[in-house]
Short mmCIF file of N, CA and C in Angstrom, two decimals:
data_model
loop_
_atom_site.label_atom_id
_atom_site.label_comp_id
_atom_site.label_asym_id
_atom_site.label_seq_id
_atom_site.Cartn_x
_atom_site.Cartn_y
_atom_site.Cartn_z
N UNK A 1110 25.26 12.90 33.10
CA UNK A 1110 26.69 12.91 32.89
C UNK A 1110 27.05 11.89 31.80
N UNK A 1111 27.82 12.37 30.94
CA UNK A 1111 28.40 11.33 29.75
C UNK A 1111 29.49 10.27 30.78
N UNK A 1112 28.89 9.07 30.36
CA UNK A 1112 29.80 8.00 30.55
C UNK A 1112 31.09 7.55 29.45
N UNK A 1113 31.85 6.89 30.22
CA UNK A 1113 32.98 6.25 28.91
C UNK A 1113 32.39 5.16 28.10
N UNK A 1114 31.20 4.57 28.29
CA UNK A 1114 30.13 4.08 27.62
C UNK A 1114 29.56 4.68 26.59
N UNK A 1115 29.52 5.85 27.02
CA UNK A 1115 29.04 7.14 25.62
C UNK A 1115 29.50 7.45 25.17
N UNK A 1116 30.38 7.84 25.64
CA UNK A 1116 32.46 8.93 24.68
C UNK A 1116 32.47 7.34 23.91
N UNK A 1117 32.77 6.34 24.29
CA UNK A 1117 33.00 5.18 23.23
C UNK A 1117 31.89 5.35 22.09
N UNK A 1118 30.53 5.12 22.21
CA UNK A 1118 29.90 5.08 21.48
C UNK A 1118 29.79 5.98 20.38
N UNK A 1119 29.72 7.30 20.89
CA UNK A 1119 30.21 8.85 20.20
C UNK A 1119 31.32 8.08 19.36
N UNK A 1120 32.40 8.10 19.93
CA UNK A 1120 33.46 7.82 19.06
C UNK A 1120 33.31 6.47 18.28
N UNK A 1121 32.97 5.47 18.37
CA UNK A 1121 32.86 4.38 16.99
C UNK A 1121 31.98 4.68 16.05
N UNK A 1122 30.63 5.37 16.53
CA UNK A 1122 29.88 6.25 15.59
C UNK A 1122 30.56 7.05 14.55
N UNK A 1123 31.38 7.66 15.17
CA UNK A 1123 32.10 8.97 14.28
C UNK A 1123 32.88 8.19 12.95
N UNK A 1124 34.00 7.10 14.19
CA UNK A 1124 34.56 6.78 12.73
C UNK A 1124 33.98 5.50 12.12
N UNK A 1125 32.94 5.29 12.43
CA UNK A 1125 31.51 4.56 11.31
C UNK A 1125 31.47 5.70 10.30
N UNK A 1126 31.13 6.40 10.62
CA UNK A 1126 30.62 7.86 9.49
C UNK A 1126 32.11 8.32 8.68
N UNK A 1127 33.63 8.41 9.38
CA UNK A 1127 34.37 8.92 8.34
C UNK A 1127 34.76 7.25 7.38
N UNK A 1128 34.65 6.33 8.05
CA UNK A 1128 34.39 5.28 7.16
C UNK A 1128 33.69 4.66 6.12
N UNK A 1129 32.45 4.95 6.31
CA UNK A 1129 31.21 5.11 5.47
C UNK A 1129 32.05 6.59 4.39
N UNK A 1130 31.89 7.39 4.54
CA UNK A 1130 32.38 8.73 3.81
C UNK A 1130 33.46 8.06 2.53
N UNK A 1131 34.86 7.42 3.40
CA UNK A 1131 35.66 6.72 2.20
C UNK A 1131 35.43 5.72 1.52
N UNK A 1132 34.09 5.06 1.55
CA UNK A 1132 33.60 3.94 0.61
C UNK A 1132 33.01 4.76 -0.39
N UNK A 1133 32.08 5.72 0.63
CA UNK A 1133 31.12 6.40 -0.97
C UNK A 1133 32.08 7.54 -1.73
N UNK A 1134 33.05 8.08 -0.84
CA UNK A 1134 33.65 8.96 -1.72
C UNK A 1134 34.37 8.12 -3.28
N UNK A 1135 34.79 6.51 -2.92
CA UNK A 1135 35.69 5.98 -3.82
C UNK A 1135 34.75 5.59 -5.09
N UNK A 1136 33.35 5.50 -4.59
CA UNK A 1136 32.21 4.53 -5.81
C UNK A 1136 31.20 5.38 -6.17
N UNK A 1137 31.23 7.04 -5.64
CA UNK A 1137 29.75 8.07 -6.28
C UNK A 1137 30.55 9.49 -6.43
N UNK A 1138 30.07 10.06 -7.14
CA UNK A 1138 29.75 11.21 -7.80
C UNK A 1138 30.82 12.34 -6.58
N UNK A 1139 31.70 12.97 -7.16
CA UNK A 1139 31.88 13.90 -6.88
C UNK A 1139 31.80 15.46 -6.73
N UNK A 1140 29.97 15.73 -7.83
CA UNK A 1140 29.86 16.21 -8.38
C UNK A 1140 29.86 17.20 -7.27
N UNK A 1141 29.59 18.82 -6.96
CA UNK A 1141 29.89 19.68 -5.94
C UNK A 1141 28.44 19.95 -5.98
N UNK A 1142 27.44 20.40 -4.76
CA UNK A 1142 26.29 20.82 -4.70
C UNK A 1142 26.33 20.98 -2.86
N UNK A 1143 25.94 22.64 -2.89
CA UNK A 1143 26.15 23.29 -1.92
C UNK A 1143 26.93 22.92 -0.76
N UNK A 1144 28.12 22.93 -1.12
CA UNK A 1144 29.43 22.65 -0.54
C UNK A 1144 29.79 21.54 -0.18
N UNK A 1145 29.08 20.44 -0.84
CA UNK A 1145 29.63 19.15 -0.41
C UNK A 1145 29.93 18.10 -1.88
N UNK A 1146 30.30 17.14 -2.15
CA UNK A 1146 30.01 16.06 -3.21
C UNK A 1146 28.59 15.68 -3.35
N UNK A 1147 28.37 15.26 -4.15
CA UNK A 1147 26.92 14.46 -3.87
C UNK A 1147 27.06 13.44 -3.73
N UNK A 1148 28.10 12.57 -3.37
CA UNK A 1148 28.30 11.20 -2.59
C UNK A 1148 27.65 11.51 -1.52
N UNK A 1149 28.21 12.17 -0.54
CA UNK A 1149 27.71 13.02 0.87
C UNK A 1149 25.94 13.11 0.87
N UNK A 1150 25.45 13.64 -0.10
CA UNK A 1150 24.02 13.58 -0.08
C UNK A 1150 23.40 12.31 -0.12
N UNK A 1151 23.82 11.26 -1.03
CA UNK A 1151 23.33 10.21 -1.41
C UNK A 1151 23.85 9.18 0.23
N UNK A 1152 24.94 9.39 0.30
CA UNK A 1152 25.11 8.77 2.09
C UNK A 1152 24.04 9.14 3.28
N UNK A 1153 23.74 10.89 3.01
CA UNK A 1153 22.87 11.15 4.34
C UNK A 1153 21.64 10.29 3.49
N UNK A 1154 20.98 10.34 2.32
CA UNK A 1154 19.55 10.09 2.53
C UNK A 1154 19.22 8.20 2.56
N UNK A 1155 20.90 7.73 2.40
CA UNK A 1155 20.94 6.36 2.49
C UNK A 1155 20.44 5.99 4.07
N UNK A 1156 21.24 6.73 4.69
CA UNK A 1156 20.91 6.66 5.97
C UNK A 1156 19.98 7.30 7.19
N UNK A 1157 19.15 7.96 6.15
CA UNK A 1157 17.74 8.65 6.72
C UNK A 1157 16.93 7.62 6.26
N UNK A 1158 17.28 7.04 5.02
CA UNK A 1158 16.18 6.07 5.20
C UNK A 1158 15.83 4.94 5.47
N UNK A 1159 17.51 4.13 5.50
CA UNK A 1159 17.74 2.60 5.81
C UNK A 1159 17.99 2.37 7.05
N UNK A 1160 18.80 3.21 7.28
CA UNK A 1160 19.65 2.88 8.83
C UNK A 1160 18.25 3.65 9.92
N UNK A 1161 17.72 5.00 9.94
CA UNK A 1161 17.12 5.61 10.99
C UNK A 1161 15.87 5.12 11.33
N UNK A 1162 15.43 4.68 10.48
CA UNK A 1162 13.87 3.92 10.73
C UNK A 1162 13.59 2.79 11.26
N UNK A 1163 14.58 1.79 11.27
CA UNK A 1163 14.74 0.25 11.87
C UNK A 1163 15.00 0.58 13.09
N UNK A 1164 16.29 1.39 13.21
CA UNK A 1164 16.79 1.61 14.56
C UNK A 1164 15.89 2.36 15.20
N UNK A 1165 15.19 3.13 15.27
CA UNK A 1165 14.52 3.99 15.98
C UNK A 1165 12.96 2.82 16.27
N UNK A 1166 12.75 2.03 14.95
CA UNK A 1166 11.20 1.30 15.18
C UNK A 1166 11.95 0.17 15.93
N UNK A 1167 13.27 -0.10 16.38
CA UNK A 1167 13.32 -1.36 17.32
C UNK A 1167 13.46 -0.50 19.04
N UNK A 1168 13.97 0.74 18.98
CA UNK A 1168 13.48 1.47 19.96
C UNK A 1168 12.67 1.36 20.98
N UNK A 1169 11.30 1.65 20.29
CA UNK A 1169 9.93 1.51 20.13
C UNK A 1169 9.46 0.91 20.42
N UNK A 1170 10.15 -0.84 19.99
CA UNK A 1170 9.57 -1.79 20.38
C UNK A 1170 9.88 -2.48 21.16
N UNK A 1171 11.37 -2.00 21.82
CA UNK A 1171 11.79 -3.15 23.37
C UNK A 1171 11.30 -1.52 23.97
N UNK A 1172 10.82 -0.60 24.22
CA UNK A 1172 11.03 0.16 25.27
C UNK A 1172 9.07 0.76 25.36
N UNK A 1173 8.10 0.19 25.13
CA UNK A 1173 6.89 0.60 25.67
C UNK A 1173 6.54 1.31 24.01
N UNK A 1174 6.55 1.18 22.77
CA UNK A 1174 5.96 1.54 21.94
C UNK A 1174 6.18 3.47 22.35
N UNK A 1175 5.48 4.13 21.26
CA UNK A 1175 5.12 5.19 20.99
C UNK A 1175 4.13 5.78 22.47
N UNK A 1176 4.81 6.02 23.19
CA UNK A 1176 4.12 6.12 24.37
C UNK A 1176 4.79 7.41 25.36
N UNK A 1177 3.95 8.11 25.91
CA UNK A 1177 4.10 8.86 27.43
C UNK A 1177 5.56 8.53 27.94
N UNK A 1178 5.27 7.42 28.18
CA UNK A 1178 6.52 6.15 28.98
C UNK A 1178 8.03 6.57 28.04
N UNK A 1179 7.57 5.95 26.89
CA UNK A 1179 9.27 6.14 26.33
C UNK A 1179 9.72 7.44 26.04
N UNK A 1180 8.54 8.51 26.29
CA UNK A 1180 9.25 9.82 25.54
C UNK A 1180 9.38 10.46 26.75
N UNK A 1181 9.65 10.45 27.82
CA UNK A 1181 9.22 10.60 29.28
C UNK A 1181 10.94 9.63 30.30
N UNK A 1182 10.73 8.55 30.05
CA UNK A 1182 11.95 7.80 30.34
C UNK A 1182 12.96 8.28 30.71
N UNK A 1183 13.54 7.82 32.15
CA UNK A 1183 15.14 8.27 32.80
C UNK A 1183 15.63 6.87 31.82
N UNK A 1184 16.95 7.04 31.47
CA UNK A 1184 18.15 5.91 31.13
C UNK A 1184 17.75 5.19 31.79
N UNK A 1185 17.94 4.69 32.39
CA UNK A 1185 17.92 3.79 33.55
C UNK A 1185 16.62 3.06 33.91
N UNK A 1186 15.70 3.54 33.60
CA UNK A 1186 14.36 3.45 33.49
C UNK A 1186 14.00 2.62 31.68
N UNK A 1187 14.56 2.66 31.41
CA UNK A 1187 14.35 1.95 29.74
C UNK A 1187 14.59 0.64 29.88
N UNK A 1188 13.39 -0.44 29.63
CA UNK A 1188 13.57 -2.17 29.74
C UNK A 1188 15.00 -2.14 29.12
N UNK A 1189 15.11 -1.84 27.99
CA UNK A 1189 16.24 -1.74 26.65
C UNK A 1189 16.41 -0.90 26.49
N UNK A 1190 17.72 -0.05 26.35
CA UNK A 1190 17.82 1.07 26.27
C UNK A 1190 18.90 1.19 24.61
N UNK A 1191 18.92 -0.07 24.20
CA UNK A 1191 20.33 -0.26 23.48
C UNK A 1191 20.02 0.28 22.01
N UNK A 1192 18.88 0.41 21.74
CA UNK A 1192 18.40 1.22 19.95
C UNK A 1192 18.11 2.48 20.24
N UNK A 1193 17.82 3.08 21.71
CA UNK A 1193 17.15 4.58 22.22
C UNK A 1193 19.04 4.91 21.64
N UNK A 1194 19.95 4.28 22.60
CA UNK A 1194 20.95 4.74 22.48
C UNK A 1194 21.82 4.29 20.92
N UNK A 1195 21.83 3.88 20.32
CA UNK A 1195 22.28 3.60 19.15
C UNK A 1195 22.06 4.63 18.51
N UNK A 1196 20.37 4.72 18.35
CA UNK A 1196 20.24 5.60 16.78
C UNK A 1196 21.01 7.16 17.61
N UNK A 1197 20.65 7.35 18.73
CA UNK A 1197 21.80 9.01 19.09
C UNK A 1197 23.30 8.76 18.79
N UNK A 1198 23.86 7.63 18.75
CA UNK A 1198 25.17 7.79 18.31
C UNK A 1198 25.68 7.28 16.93
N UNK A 1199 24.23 6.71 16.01
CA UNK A 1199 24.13 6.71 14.59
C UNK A 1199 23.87 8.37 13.90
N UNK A 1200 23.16 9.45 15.07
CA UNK A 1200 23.02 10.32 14.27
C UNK A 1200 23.91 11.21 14.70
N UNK A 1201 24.47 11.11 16.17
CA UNK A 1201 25.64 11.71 15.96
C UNK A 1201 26.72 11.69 15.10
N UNK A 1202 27.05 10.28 14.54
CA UNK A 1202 27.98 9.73 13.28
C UNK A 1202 27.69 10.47 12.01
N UNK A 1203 26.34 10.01 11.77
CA UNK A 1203 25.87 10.85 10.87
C UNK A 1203 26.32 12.30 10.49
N UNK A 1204 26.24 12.91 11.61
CA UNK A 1204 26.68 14.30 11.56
C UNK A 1204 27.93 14.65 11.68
N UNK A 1205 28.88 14.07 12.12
CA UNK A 1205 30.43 13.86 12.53
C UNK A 1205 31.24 13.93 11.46
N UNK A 1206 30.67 13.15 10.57
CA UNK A 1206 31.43 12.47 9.26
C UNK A 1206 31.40 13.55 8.32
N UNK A 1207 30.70 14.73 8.79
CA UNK A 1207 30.63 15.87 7.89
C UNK A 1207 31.10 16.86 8.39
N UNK A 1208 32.05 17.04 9.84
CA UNK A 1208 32.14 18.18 10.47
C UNK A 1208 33.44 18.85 9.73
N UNK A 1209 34.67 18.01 9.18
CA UNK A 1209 35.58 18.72 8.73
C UNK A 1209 35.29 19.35 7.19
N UNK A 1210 34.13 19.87 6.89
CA UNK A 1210 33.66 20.04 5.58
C UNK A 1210 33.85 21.56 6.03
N UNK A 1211 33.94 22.97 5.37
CA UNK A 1211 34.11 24.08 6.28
C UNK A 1211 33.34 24.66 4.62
N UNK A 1212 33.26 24.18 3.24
CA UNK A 1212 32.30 24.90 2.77
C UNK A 1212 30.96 25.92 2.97
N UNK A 1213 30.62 24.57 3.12
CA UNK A 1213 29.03 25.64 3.61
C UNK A 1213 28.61 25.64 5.31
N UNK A 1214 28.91 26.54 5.48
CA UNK A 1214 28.98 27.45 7.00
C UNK A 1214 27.74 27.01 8.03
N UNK A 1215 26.62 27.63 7.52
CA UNK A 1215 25.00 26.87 7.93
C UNK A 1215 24.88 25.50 8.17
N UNK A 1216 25.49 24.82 6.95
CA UNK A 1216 25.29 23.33 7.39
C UNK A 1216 26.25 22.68 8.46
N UNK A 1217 27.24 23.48 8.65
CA UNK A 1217 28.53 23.34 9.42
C UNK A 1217 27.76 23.38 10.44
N UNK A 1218 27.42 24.57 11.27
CA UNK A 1218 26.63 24.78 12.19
C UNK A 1218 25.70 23.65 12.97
N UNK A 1219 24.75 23.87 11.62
CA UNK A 1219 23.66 22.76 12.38
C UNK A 1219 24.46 21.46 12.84
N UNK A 1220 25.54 20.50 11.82
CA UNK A 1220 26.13 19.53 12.50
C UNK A 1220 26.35 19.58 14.18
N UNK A 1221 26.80 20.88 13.95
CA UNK A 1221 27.64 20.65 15.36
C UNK A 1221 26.87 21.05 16.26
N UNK A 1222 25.41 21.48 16.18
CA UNK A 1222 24.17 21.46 17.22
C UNK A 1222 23.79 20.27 17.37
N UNK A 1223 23.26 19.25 16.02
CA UNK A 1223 22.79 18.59 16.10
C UNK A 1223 23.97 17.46 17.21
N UNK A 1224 25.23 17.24 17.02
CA UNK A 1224 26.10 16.81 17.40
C UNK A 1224 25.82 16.84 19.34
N UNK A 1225 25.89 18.47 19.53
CA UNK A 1225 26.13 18.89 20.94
C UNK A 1225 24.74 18.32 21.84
N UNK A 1226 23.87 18.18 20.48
CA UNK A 1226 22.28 17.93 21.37
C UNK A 1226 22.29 16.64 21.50
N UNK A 1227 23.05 15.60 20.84
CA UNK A 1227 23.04 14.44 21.13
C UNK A 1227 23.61 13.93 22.39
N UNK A 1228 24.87 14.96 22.36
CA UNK A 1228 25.86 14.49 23.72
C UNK A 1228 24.77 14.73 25.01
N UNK A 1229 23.80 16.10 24.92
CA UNK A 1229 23.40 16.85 25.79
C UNK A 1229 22.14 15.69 26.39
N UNK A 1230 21.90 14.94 25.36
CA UNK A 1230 20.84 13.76 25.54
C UNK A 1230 21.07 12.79 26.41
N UNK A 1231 21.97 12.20 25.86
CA UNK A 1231 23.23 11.42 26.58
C UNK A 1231 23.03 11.74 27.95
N UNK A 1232 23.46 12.67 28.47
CA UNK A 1232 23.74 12.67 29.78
C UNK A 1232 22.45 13.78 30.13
N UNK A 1233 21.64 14.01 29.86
CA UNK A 1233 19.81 14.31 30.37
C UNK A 1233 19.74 12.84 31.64
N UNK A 1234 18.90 13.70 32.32
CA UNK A 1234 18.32 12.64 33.11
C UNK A 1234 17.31 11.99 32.86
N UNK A 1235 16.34 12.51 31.83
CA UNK A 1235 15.23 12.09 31.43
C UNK A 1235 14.88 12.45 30.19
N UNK A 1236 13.62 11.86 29.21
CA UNK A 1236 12.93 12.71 28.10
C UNK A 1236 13.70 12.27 26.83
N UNK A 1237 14.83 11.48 26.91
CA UNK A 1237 15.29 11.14 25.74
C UNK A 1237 14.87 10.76 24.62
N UNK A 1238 13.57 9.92 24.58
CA UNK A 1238 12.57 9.56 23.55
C UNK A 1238 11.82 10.60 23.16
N UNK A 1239 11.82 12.08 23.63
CA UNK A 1239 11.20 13.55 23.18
C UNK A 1239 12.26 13.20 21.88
N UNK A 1240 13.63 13.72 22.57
CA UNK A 1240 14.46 14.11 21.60
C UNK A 1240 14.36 12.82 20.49
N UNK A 1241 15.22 11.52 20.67
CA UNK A 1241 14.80 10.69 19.44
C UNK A 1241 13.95 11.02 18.61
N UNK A 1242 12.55 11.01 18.69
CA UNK A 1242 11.41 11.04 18.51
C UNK A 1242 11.87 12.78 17.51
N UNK A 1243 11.81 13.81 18.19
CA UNK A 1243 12.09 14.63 17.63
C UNK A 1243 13.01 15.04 16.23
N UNK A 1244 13.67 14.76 16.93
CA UNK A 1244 15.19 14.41 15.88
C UNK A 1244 14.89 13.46 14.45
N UNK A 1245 14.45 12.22 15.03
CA UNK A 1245 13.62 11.16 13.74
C UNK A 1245 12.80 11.53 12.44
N UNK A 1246 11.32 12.60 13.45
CA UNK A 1246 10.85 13.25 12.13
C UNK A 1246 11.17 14.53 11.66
N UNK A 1247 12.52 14.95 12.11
CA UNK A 1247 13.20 16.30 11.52
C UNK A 1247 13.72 15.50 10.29
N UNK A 1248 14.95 14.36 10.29
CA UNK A 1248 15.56 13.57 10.03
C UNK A 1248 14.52 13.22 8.62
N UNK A 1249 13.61 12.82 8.81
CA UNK A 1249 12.68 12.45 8.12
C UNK A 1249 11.87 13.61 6.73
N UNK A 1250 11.85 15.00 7.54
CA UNK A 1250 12.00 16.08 6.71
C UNK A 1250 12.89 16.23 5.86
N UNK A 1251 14.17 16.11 6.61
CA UNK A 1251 15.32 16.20 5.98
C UNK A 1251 15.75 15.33 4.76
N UNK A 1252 14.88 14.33 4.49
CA UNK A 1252 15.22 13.01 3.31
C UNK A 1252 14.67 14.11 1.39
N UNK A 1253 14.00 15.04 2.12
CA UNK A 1253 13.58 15.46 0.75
C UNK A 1253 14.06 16.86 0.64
N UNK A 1254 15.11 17.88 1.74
CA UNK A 1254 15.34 18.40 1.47
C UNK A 1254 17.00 18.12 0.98
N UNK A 1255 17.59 16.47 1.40
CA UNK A 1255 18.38 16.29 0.53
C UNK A 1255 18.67 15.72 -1.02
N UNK A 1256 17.19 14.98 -1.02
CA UNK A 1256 16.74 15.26 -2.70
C UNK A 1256 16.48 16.36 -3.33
N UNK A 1257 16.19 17.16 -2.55
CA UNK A 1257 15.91 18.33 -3.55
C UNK A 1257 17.31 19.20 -4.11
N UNK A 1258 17.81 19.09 -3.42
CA UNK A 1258 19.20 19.23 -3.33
C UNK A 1258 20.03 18.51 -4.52
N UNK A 1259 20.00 17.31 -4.19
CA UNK A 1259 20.38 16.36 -5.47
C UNK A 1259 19.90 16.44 -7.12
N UNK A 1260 18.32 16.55 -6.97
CA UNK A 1260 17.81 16.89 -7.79
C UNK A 1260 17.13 18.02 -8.14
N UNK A 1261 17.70 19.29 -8.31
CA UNK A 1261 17.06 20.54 -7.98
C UNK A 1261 16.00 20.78 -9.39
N UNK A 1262 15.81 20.11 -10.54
CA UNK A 1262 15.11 19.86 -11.21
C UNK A 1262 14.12 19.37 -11.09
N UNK A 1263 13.65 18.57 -10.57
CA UNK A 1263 12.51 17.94 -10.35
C UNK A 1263 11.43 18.17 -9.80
N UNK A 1264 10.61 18.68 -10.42
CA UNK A 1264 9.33 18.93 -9.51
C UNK A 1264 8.74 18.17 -8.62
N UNK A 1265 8.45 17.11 -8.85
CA UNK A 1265 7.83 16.39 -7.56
C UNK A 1265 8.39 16.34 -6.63
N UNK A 1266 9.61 16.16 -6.57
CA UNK A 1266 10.78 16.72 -5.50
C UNK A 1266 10.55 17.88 -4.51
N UNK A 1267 10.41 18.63 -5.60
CA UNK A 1267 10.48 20.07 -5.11
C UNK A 1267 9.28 20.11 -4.41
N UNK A 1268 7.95 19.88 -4.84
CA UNK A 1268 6.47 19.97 -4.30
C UNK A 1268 6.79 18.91 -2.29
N UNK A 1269 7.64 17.78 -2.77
CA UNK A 1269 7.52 17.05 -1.68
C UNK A 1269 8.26 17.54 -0.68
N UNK A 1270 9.29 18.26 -0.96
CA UNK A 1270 10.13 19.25 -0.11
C UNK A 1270 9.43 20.13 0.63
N UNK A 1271 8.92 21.15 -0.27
CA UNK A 1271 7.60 21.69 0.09
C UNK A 1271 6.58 21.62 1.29
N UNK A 1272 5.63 20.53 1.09
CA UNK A 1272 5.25 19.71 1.98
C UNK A 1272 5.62 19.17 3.39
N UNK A 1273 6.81 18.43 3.25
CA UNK A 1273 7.28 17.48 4.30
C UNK A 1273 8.01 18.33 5.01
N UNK A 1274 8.62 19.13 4.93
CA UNK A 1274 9.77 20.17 5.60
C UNK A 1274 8.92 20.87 6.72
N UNK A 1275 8.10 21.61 6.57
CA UNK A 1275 7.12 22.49 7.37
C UNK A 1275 6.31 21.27 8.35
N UNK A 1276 5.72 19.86 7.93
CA UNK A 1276 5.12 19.12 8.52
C UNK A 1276 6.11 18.75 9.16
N UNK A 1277 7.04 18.36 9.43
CA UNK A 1277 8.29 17.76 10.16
C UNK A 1277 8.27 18.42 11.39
N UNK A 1278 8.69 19.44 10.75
CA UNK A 1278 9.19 20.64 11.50
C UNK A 1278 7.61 20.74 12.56
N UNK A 1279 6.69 21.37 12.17
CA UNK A 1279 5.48 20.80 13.14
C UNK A 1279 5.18 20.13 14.09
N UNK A 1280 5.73 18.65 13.82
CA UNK A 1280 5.88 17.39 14.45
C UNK A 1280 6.86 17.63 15.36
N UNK A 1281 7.84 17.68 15.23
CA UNK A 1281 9.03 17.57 15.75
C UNK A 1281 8.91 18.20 17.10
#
């Protein structure tokens, strides 16, 4: 069951993300690429790569490492539960901050899965470090299919897109 512990968190997340949105909208590129600015791109891969990796590797490290244990874990059952739960309401933000975008339809979508699966985590009784864990190296796929995006020129880009997208996805 979602707590008012979570609806809070959900919600300062969110408007973290439409906040974040009006800094980069005022100082990057408005240029349009598949229905968004490319401020918007350069924000998600800021935060696929700065913000998701700390938070998720301090996870990791108050809650039993890369283990059975943490991907397995009731709430309640987590020494620390406070970065398991962060980075779900960093990537719920993440995704939030893009929901009133109604351009591109697909990406609309996935937000609001990725969104519903967070809440759905939230109040799981168990297995939450599957999902993190899951979510992380999708997230992690996702850093080069928003370069590629950015830079649809670039080959090495494109080759690493290539690559990492299908392995993610694998992982995940």
């Amino acid at each position: 069951m979602l707590t008012s512990s979570h609806l809070l968190g959900l919600a300062v997340s969110t408007a973290g993300g439409f906040g974040l949105n009006a800094v980069a909208s005022r100082c990057l590129s408005h240029e349009p690429l598949h229905g968004f600015p490319r401020w918007r791109w350069y924000l998600s891969v800021c935060l696929q790569v700065v913000v998701f990796p700390p938070v998720v590797g301090l996870a990791l490290a108050m809650n039993h490492g890369l283990s059975s244990k943490f991907l397995t874990l009731a709430w309640a059952d987590y020494p620390d539960p406070t970065f398991a739960l962060a980075y779900i309401y960093v990537l719920f933000g993440s995704q939030a901050r893009d929901i009133l975008k109604w351009e591109n339809m697909l990406l609309w979508v996935h937000h609001v899965v990725v969104m519903s699966t967070c809440a759905a985590t939230l109040a799981a009784p168990a297995g939450a470090g599957l999902y993190i864990m899951g979510t992380f190296i999708l997230e992690l796929g996702s850093i080069f299919f928003n370069l590629r995006t950015m830079y649809p020129e670039s080959e090495p880009l494109k080759w690493m897109y290539y690559v990492t997208m299908p392995i993610s996805n694998l992982l995940a």
